[in-house]
Coordinates of C-alpha atoms and ligand atoms in Angstrom, one line a residue:
X1 CA 106.1 98.3 215.8
X2 CA 102.6 98.3 214.9
X3 CA 101.8 99.1 211.3
X4 CA 97.9 99.5 209.3
X5 CA 98.7 98.8 205.5
X6 CA 95.6 101.0 203.9
X7 CA 95.4 99.3 200.2
X8 CA 93.2 99.5 197.6
X9 CA 94.8 95.9 196.1
X10 CA 95.9 92.9 198.2
X11 CA 96.8 89.6 196.3
X12 CA 95.1 87.0 196.5
X13 CA 92.0 89.0 197.4
X14 CA 92.4 91.7 194.7
X15 CA 94.6 92.6 192.2
X16 CA 95.0 94.6 188.8
X17 CA 98.9 95.0 189.1
X18 CA 101.9 95.4 191.1
X19 CA 100.2 97.3 193.8
X20 CA 98.4 93.7 194.5
X21 CA 101.7 91.6 194.8
X22 CA 103.3 94.0 196.9
X23 CA 100.4 94.5 199.6
X24 CA 99.9 90.7 199.5
X25 CA 103.7 90.2 200.6
X26 CA 105.1 93.2 202.1
X27 CA 103.2 93.2 205.7
X28 CA 103.8 89.1 205.8
X29 CA 107.7 90.2 205.7
X30 CA 107.2 93.1 208.2
X31 CA 105.5 90.4 210.5
X32 CA 108.5 88.6 210.1
X33 CA 110.7 91.2 211.5
X34 CA 108.3 91.4 214.5
X35 CA 105.7 94.1 213.6
X36 CA 102.2 94.2 214.4
X37 CA 100.4 94.4 210.9
X38 CA 97.0 94.8 210.0
X39 CA 95.6 95.4 206.1
X40 CA 92.9 97.3 205.3
X41 CA 91.3 96.8 201.8
X42 CA 88.0 97.2 200.1
X43 CA 85.8 94.4 199.8
X44 CA 85.0 94.0 196.2
X45 CA 82.5 92.0 194.9
X46 CA 84.8 89.9 193.4
X47 CA 85.7 88.7 196.8
X48 CA 84.0 85.5 197.7
X49 CA 82.9 85.8 201.3
X50 CA 82.8 81.6 201.4
X51 CA 85.9 81.1 199.0
X52 CA 88.1 83.1 201.1
X53 CA 86.4 82.1 204.6
X54 CA 86.0 85.5 205.7
X55 CA 84.1 86.3 209.0
X56 CA 82.1 89.2 210.4
X57 CA 84.2 91.2 212.5
X58 CA 82.1 91.6 215.7
X59 CA 84.5 94.0 217.4
X60 CA 84.0 97.0 214.8
X61 CA 80.5 96.3 214.2
X62 CA 78.4 98.3 211.8
X63 CA 79.8 102.0 210.9
X64 CA 78.0 104.9 209.6
X65 CA 80.1 106.4 207.7
X66 CA 79.0 110.0 205.7
X67 CA 80.2 111.0 202.1
X68 CA 78.6 113.8 200.2
X69 CA 75.9 114.4 202.8
X70 CA 74.8 110.7 203.0
X71 CA 75.4 108.2 205.9
X72 CA 76.5 104.9 204.4
X73 CA 76.2 101.5 207.2
X74 CA 79.5 100.2 206.7
X75 CA 80.4 96.6 207.9
X76 CA 83.8 95.0 208.0
X77 CA 85.1 91.3 207.5
X78 CA 88.1 90.0 208.1
X79 CA 90.6 86.9 207.1
X80 CA 94.0 86.5 207.2
X81 CA 96.9 87.1 204.5
X82 CA 97.3 83.0 203.2
X83 CA 100.2 81.9 204.8
X84 CA 100.4 84.2 207.9
X85 CA 98.4 85.5 210.6
X86 CA 98.4 89.1 209.5
X87 CA 94.8 89.9 209.2
X88 CA 93.0 91.7 206.5
X89 CA 90.0 94.1 207.2
X90 CA 87.6 94.2 204.3
X91 CA 85.3 97.2 204.3
X92 CA 82.2 96.5 203.1
X93 CA 80.2 99.2 201.1
X94 CA 78.2 97.6 198.6
X95 CA 76.9 100.5 197.1
X96 CA 80.4 101.4 196.4
X97 CA 82.0 98.4 195.9
X98 CA 79.6 95.6 193.9
X99 CA 80.9 97.0 190.7
X100 CA 82.5 94.9 188.3
X101 CA 85.9 96.1 188.1
X102 CA 88.2 97.6 191.1
X103 CA 88.6 100.8 189.6
X104 CA 86.3 102.6 187.8
X105 CA 85.3 105.8 185.3
X106 CA 82.4 106.1 188.0
X107 CA 81.1 109.7 188.8
X108 CA 81.8 108.4 192.3
X109 CA 84.9 107.3 192.0
X110 CA 86.3 109.7 194.5
X111 CA 83.6 109.2 196.8
X112 CA 84.7 105.0 196.6
X113 CA 87.7 106.3 198.3
X114 CA 86.8 109.0 200.6
X115 CA 84.8 106.3 201.9
X116 CA 87.2 103.8 202.3
X117 CA 89.9 105.8 203.7
X118 CA 87.4 107.4 206.3
X119 CA 86.5 103.9 207.3
X120 CA 90.0 102.7 207.6
X121 CA 90.2 105.8 210.6
X122 CA 87.0 104.6 212.1
X123 CA 87.7 100.7 212.0
X124 CA 90.9 101.6 214.3
X125 CA 89.1 103.7 216.4
X126 CA 86.5 100.7 217.0
X127 CA 89.3 98.4 217.4
X128 CA 91.0 100.7 219.8
X129 CA 94.4 99.7 217.9
X130 CA 96.4 102.2 217.7
X131 CA 99.0 102.0 215.4
X132 CA 102.6 103.3 215.2
X133 CA 102.3 104.1 211.8
X134 CA 99.6 103.8 208.8
X135 CA 101.2 103.2 205.2
X136 CA 98.8 104.3 202.5
X137 CA 99.6 103.5 199.1
X138 CA 98.8 105.8 196.0
X139 CA 96.1 108.1 195.5
X140 CA 93.1 105.9 196.5
X141 CA 94.2 106.3 200.2
X142 CA 96.1 110.0 200.1
X143 CA 93.4 111.8 201.9
X144 CA 94.1 110.0 205.2
X145 CA 97.2 111.8 206.3
X146 CA 95.1 115.0 205.6
X147 CA 92.1 113.5 207.7
X148 CA 94.6 112.6 210.8
X149 CA 95.9 116.1 210.9
X150 CA 92.6 117.9 209.9
X151 CA 89.1 116.3 210.4
X152 CA 89.9 113.4 213.2
X153 CA 92.3 115.6 214.8
X154 CA 89.8 116.2 217.6
X155 CA 90.5 112.6 218.7
X156 CA 93.7 112.5 220.6
X157 CA 93.9 108.8 219.8
X158 CA 95.3 109.9 216.5
X159 CA 98.0 112.1 218.0
X160 CA 100.9 109.6 217.8
X161 CA 99.7 108.1 214.6
X162 CA 102.4 108.6 211.9
X163 CA 101.5 108.5 208.2
X164 CA 103.8 107.1 205.5
X165 CA 102.5 107.4 201.5
X166 CA 104.1 105.0 199.3
X167 CA 104.0 106.1 195.6
X168 CA 103.5 103.3 193.2
X169 CA 102.5 105.4 190.1
X170 CA 102.8 108.9 190.1
X171 CA 101.1 109.0 186.6
X172 CA 97.7 108.2 188.7
X173 CA 97.0 111.2 190.7
X174 CA 93.3 110.8 191.8
X175 CA 92.4 114.2 190.4
X176 CA 88.8 115.2 190.6
X177 CA 86.7 118.7 190.1
X178 CA 86.6 121.2 193.2
X179 CA 83.0 119.9 194.4
X180 CA 84.8 116.6 195.6
X181 CA 86.2 119.1 198.7
X182 CA 82.4 118.4 199.6
X183 CA 82.1 115.5 199.6
X184 CA 85.3 114.8 201.3
X185 CA 84.8 117.5 203.9
X186 CA 87.8 119.0 203.1
X187 CA 87.7 122.4 204.3
X188 CA 87.2 125.0 201.3
X189 CA 89.9 127.4 202.8
X190 CA 92.9 124.7 202.1
X191 CA 92.1 124.9 198.0
X192 CA 93.8 127.5 196.1
X193 CA 96.1 127.8 193.6
X194 CA 99.2 125.7 194.5
X195 CA 97.6 124.9 197.8
X196 CA 98.7 121.2 199.2
X197 CA 95.5 119.9 197.8
X198 CA 95.4 121.5 194.4
X199 CA 97.0 120.8 191.1
X200 CA 95.7 122.2 187.7
X201 CA 92.2 123.7 189.1
X202 CA 91.4 120.3 190.7
X203 CA 91.6 118.0 193.7
X204 CA 94.3 115.5 193.8
X205 CA 94.3 112.8 196.4
X206 CA 97.8 112.1 195.6
X207 CA 99.1 115.6 195.8
X208 CA 97.2 115.7 199.3
X209 CA 98.7 112.7 200.7
X210 CA 102.4 113.6 199.3
X211 CA 101.7 117.3 201.4
X212 CA 100.4 115.6 204.4
X213 CA 101.9 112.3 205.0
X214 CA 105.0 112.4 207.6
X215 CA 107.1 110.5 205.1
X216 CA 107.1 109.4 201.7
X217 CA 108.5 106.7 199.5
X218 CA 108.5 105.3 196.2
X219 CA 109.1 101.9 194.8
X220 CA 113.0 102.2 193.2
X221 CA 115.9 104.3 193.7
X222 CA 116.1 105.0 190.2
X223 CA 112.2 106.3 190.1
X224 CA 112.6 108.2 193.0
X225 CA 115.3 110.3 191.3
X226 CA 113.4 110.3 188.2
X227 CA 110.1 111.8 189.3
X228 CA 112.0 114.9 190.6
X229 CA 112.5 116.0 187.0
X230 CA 109.6 117.3 184.8
X231 CA 109.9 114.4 182.5
X232 CA 109.0 111.8 184.9
X233 CA 107.6 113.7 187.8
X234 CA 104.0 114.2 185.9
X235 CA 103.5 117.8 187.5
X236 CA 104.1 116.4 191.2
X237 CA 107.9 116.9 190.8
X238 CA 107.9 120.4 193.2
X239 CA 106.0 118.8 195.7
X240 CA 108.8 116.1 195.9
X241 CA 111.7 118.9 195.6
X242 CA 109.6 120.7 198.4
X243 CA 109.4 117.2 200.6
X244 CA 113.2 116.3 199.5
X245 CA 114.2 115.4 203.0
X246 CA 111.2 112.9 203.6
X247 CA 111.3 111.3 200.3
X248 CA 113.1 107.6 199.7
X249 CA 113.0 104.8 197.1
X250 CA 112.8 101.4 198.3
X251 CA 112.8 98.7 195.8
X252 CA 109.9 96.0 195.7
X253 CA 110.5 92.5 196.8
X254 CA 109.4 89.6 195.3
X255 CA 107.3 86.4 197.2
X256 CA 109.1 83.5 196.3
X257 CA 106.6 81.5 197.6
X258 CA 104.0 82.4 195.2
X259 CA 106.8 83.3 192.2
X260 CA 109.3 80.4 192.2
X261 CA 109.7 77.9 189.2
X262 CA 110.8 75.6 191.8
X263 CA 107.4 75.1 193.7
X264 CA 105.0 77.0 191.4
X265 CA 101.4 75.3 191.1
X266 CA 100.4 76.9 188.0
X267 CA 103.2 75.1 185.7
X268 CA 103.7 71.6 184.7
X269 CA 107.2 71.2 185.0
X270 CA 109.5 72.6 187.9
X271 CA 113.0 73.4 187.8
X272 CA 116.0 75.2 189.4
X273 CA 118.9 76.7 188.0
X274 CA 120.5 73.2 188.4
X275 CA 118.1 71.9 186.3
X276 CA 117.3 74.2 183.6
X277 CA 116.9 71.9 181.0
X278 CA 113.6 70.9 182.3
X279 CA 112.2 74.6 181.4
X280 CA 111.8 73.6 177.7
X281 CA 109.6 71.2 178.8
X282 CA 106.9 73.7 180.0
X283 CA 107.5 76.0 176.5
X284 CA 106.4 72.9 174.9
X285 CA 103.3 72.6 176.9
X286 CA 102.4 76.5 176.4
X287 CA 103.0 76.3 172.7
X288 CA 100.7 72.9 172.5
X289 CA 98.2 74.2 174.7
X290 CA 98.0 77.7 172.1
X291 CA 98.1 75.4 169.0
X292 CA 101.3 76.9 168.0
X293 CA 104.1 75.0 166.4
X294 CA 107.2 74.1 168.7
X295 CA 110.6 75.3 167.6
X296 CA 113.4 74.4 170.4
X297 CA 116.0 76.9 168.4
X298 CA 113.5 79.8 168.3
X299 CA 113.3 82.5 170.9
X300 CA 109.6 82.5 172.6
X301 CA 108.9 86.4 173.5
X302 CA 106.8 87.1 176.7
X303 CA 104.9 89.9 177.2
X304 CA 102.3 90.0 180.5
X305 CA 101.1 93.5 181.3
X306 CA 98.5 95.5 181.6
X307 CA 98.2 97.4 177.8
X308 CA 99.0 100.9 178.5
X309 CA 100.8 103.4 177.1
X310 CA 103.4 103.6 180.4
X311 CA 104.8 100.1 179.7
X312 CA 106.0 101.0 176.1
X313 CA 103.3 99.5 173.3
X314 CA 103.4 102.9 171.4
X315 CA 106.8 101.9 170.8
X316 CA 106.2 98.2 169.8
X317 CA 103.5 99.2 167.4
X318 CA 105.8 101.6 165.9
X319 CA 108.8 99.0 165.9
X320 CA 106.5 96.4 164.8
X321 CA 107.5 95.7 161.3
X322 CA 111.0 95.5 162.4
X323 CA 110.3 93.3 165.4
X324 CA 108.4 90.7 163.6
X325 CA 111.3 90.0 161.1
X326 CA 113.0 88.3 164.5
X327 CA 113.4 84.9 164.0
X328 CA 110.8 84.3 167.1
X329 CA 107.6 83.6 168.7
X330 CA 105.8 85.9 170.8
X331 CA 103.0 85.3 173.6
X332 CA 101.1 88.2 175.0
X333 CA 98.9 88.2 178.1
X334 CA 97.1 91.8 178.7
X335 CA 94.2 94.4 178.9
X336 CA 94.0 97.8 179.0
X337 CA 93.4 100.4 176.3
X338 CA 91.3 99.4 173.0
X339 CA 94.0 100.4 170.5
X340 CA 96.6 98.0 172.0
X341 CA 94.1 94.9 172.6
X342 CA 93.0 95.2 169.0
X343 CA 96.7 95.9 167.8
X344 CA 97.9 92.8 169.0
X345 CA 94.4 90.6 168.2
X346 CA 95.1 91.6 164.8
X347 CA 98.9 90.7 165.2
X348 CA 98.0 87.3 166.3
X349 CA 95.3 87.2 163.2
X350 CA 97.7 87.7 160.6
X351 CA 100.8 85.6 162.3
X352 CA 99.1 82.7 163.8
X353 CA 101.9 80.6 163.8
X354 CA 104.6 83.4 165.4
X355 CA 102.0 85.4 167.5
X356 CA 99.3 84.1 170.7
X357 CA 97.3 87.1 172.1
X358 CA 95.2 86.4 175.2
X359 CA 93.3 89.7 176.2
X360 CA 92.1 89.6 179.7
X361 CA 93.4 88.7 183.5
X362 CA 94.6 85.4 183.7
X363 CA 96.8 84.5 186.9
X364 CA 97.3 81.1 185.7
X365 CA 98.5 81.8 182.6
X366 CA 100.6 84.7 183.8
X367 CA 102.8 82.1 185.7
X368 CA 103.1 79.8 182.4
X369 CA 104.2 82.6 180.1
X370 CA 107.1 83.3 182.8
X371 CA 108.1 79.7 182.9
X372 CA 107.8 79.3 179.2
X373 CA 109.2 82.2 177.5
X374 CA 112.9 82.8 176.6
X375 CA 112.9 86.0 176.6
X376 CA 110.7 88.7 178.8
X377 CA 109.8 92.4 177.2
X378 CA 109.3 95.0 179.1
X379 CA 110.2 98.3 177.3
X380 CA 108.2 100.6 179.9
X381 CA 107.9 104.5 178.8
X382 CA 108.5 104.9 182.5
X383 CA 108.4 101.8 185.5
X384 CA 108.1 102.7 189.3
X385 CA 109.7 99.1 190.0
X386 CA 108.1 96.7 187.7
X387 CA 107.7 93.3 188.8
X388 CA 107.2 91.0 186.0
X389 CA 110.9 91.3 185.1
X390 CA 111.9 90.3 188.5
X391 CA 109.9 87.4 188.4
X392 CA 111.3 86.9 184.8
X393 CA 115.0 86.7 186.3
X394 CA 113.6 83.9 188.7
X395 CA 111.9 81.8 185.9
X396 CA 115.2 82.2 183.3
X397 CA 112.9 84.3 181.3
X398 CA 115.9 86.5 180.3
X399 CA 114.5 90.3 180.4
X400 CA 114.7 92.8 178.0
X401 CA 113.7 96.0 179.0
X402 CA 114.3 99.9 178.7
X403 CA 116.4 101.2 181.2
X404 CA 114.0 103.4 183.5
X405 CA 112.8 103.3 187.0
X406 CA 113.1 99.7 188.6
X407 CA 113.7 98.1 185.8
X408 CA 117.4 100.1 185.6
X409 CA 117.9 98.8 188.9
X410 CA 117.2 95.2 188.7
X411 CA 118.3 94.5 185.1
X412 CA 122.2 94.6 184.1
X413 CA 122.7 94.3 180.6
X414 CA 124.9 91.5 179.6
X415 CA 126.8 93.3 176.6
X416 CA 127.4 96.4 178.8
X417 CA 129.0 94.2 181.5
X418 CA 130.8 91.8 179.4
X419 CA 132.8 95.2 177.8
X420 CA 133.9 95.9 181.3
X421 CA 135.1 92.5 181.5
X422 CA 132.3 90.9 183.6
X423 CA 130.1 87.9 182.9
X424 CA 127.6 88.9 185.5
X425 CA 124.7 90.3 183.1
X426 CA 121.3 89.2 183.4
X427 CA 119.5 90.7 180.3
X428 CA 119.4 93.5 177.6
X429 CA 118.3 96.7 177.9
X430 CA 118.4 100.0 176.1
X431 CA 117.8 104.0 177.0
X432 CA 116.4 105.7 174.3
X433 CA 112.8 105.5 173.9
X434 CA 113.0 104.7 170.2
X435 CA 111.5 102.0 167.8
X436 CA 115.3 101.6 166.9
X437 CA 116.7 101.2 170.2
X438 CA 114.3 98.5 171.2
X439 CA 114.4 96.7 168.0
X440 CA 118.3 96.3 168.1
X441 CA 118.2 95.1 171.5
X442 CA 115.6 92.5 171.2
X443 CA 117.9 91.8 167.9
X444 CA 120.6 91.2 170.1
X445 CA 119.0 89.2 173.0
X446 CA 117.5 87.0 169.5
X447 CA 121.2 86.5 168.3
X448 CA 122.5 85.7 171.2
X449 CA 120.1 83.2 171.7
X450 CA 122.0 81.5 169.6
X451 CA 125.0 80.8 171.3
X452 CA 123.3 78.3 173.9
X453 CA 126.5 78.5 176.5
X454 CA 126.1 82.3 176.9
X455 CA 122.5 82.0 176.9
X456 CA 122.4 79.6 180.1
X457 CA 125.1 81.7 181.8
X458 CA 122.6 84.9 181.4
X459 CA 119.4 82.6 182.8
X460 CA 121.7 81.1 185.5
X461 CA 123.0 84.8 186.3
X462 CA 119.2 85.9 186.6
X463 CA 118.1 83.0 188.8
X464 CA 120.9 83.7 191.1
X465 CA 119.4 87.0 191.7
X466 CA 117.6 87.3 195.1
X467 CA 115.1 90.1 195.2
X468 CA 113.1 88.8 198.6
X469 CA 111.5 91.0 200.6
X470 CA 113.5 90.7 203.9
X471 CA 115.9 93.3 202.8
X472 CA 113.3 95.9 201.5
X473 CA 111.2 95.1 204.9
X474 CA 113.9 96.3 206.8
X475 CA 113.7 99.6 204.8
X476 CA 110.5 100.4 205.4
X477 CA 110.9 100.0 209.1
X478 CA 113.5 102.6 209.0
X479 CA 111.2 104.6 207.0
X480 CA 108.2 104.3 209.8
X481 CA 111.0 104.7 212.8
X482 CA 111.4 108.1 210.7
X483 CA 108.0 109.0 210.2
X484 CA 107.1 108.2 214.0
X485 CA 110.0 110.4 214.9
X486 CA 109.0 113.5 213.0
X487 CA 105.1 112.9 214.1
X488 CA 105.9 113.0 217.7
X489 CA 109.2 115.4 217.5
Ligands
ADP1 P1 101.9 97.4 187.3 O1 101.9 97.3 188.3 O2 102.7 98.7 186.6 O3 100.9 96.7 186.2 P2 104.2 95.3 187.7 O4 105.5 94.6 187.1 O5 104.6 95.7 188.9 O6 103.3 96.1 186.9 O7 103.0 94.2 188.3 C1 102.3 93.6 187.4 C2 101.8 92.3 188.0 O8 100.5 92.0 187.4 C3 102.4 91.1 188.0 O9 102.3 90.0 188.9 C4 101.7 91.1 186.6 O10 101.8 89.2 186.3 C5 100.3 90.8 187.0 N1 99.3 91.0 185.5 C6 99.7 92.3 184.8 N2 98.8 91.9 183.6 C7 97.7 90.6 184.1 C8 97.2 89.9 183.4 N3 96.9 90.4 181.8 N4 96.7 88.8 183.6 C9 97.4 88.2 184.8 N5 98.4 89.3 185.2 C10 98.9 90.1 185.0
GLC2 C1 102.8 100.1 190.0 C2 103.9 100.7 189.3 C3 104.9 99.3 189.0 C4 104.9 99.0 190.4 C5 103.6 98.6 191.2 C6 104.0 97.8 192.4 O1 101.7 99.8 189.6 O2 103.6 100.4 187.9 O3 106.0 99.9 188.5 O4 105.9 97.9 190.4 O5 103.1 99.6 191.3 O6 104.8 99.0 193.1

């Protein structure tokens, strides 16, 4: 099967969150199953030609691509996903992608991804490489399914090409004013109240993708259920009900070549579930590096996150006066909304021995925190899949999570299972999105930490979990087959 994977992030080239990890790993797992996969990614200015050894793609050459009446001369570079022969095609349009950040609030944010979506299709034409499926990711590539069925339908090349749209986060819908129709060259008659492209009087790239893709999926089974409700569906639950027969949940996997305490190149002391005692050396190392005192008997609570409301930071803020009474230390890595950045900066300032905050993006530190922490906190309001709690399981950094989306599918509460006579729990979790539920659950974890035998059992259970991509990649393959069948009748 031939798969074109269109994405706005792919590790190690471009990443702000979990989409980057997924797009850096799933295509490789598909290739291992025998698929022929090509990844398409914008060439952001942060992607350095020399560092990544990119080469110019002569078979494609320069492509004139029109957005909002203006023609842009787009070039394409290539390199492989490291450790594989899966090629990545970098769509180069400096005017759009030479910006300090991958995503912007600039006025032409819509144009940036209109150009990308068209460029993917035109690159396929020029490569004369006809995929069976284009797997689109989130709103940034949501127009592709419509383009195939409408704007580019003159080209019979696309007749057999099916599309799948993967929802990594339904909270980001790519909503733009009606005027964006003209920028995107979408026929104006497609825009009316409740039309396939319209929501709340705006044009939504995500809704468009959900309506026109042959198959749809999201990144965990629980989230797939949740977003059918108005509480989690962010206004698109009706669309998902309409597409219910074509909508699936597939849990993300982990690239254990990148996230593995046995071989992680960013951590000083490697360890396995058989040499758990070595983990504490990483904690000592990190605490020393950040100039915090080391107490073996006090748990270190780690947080690595985009600092946005989705991740439960309003809850942490409201519960903070209680949480700080727990006998623990904290290390927080993240960036995002000012209010949370300021909050954690201030918290570290007033508790220098207890709280360390690093505001910014730091890949190396994220690995070190996984290896050094005793507890990993992720009390999300919603979580499509979540990868950090899965990494934490493998690093023996026991997750404390809210039971929602992928968190519910990957972390099993120690006490809940114990109550049912099983010692298979891997973490601690709570249902209610309240400061009390968060506080009492973290309290449970911190108290359990005192009981070393139990704690090591929980760590061992977590480290024994296997979330490698193989199983999920097979499910993607089945989904692609369904999409092809639907498209070709
Ligand atoms: P989301 O995609 O919603 O942000 P995930 O848990 O799926 O959440 O994935 C987050 C990914 O981004 C993880 O690989 C995590 O380590 C990484 N990450 C998040 N914030 C930072 C940061 N400030 N520095 C380095 N890596 C980060
Ligand atoms: C999104 C979600 C996160 C998920 C990631 C990769 O960013 O917020 O839960 O793990 O995509 O699918």
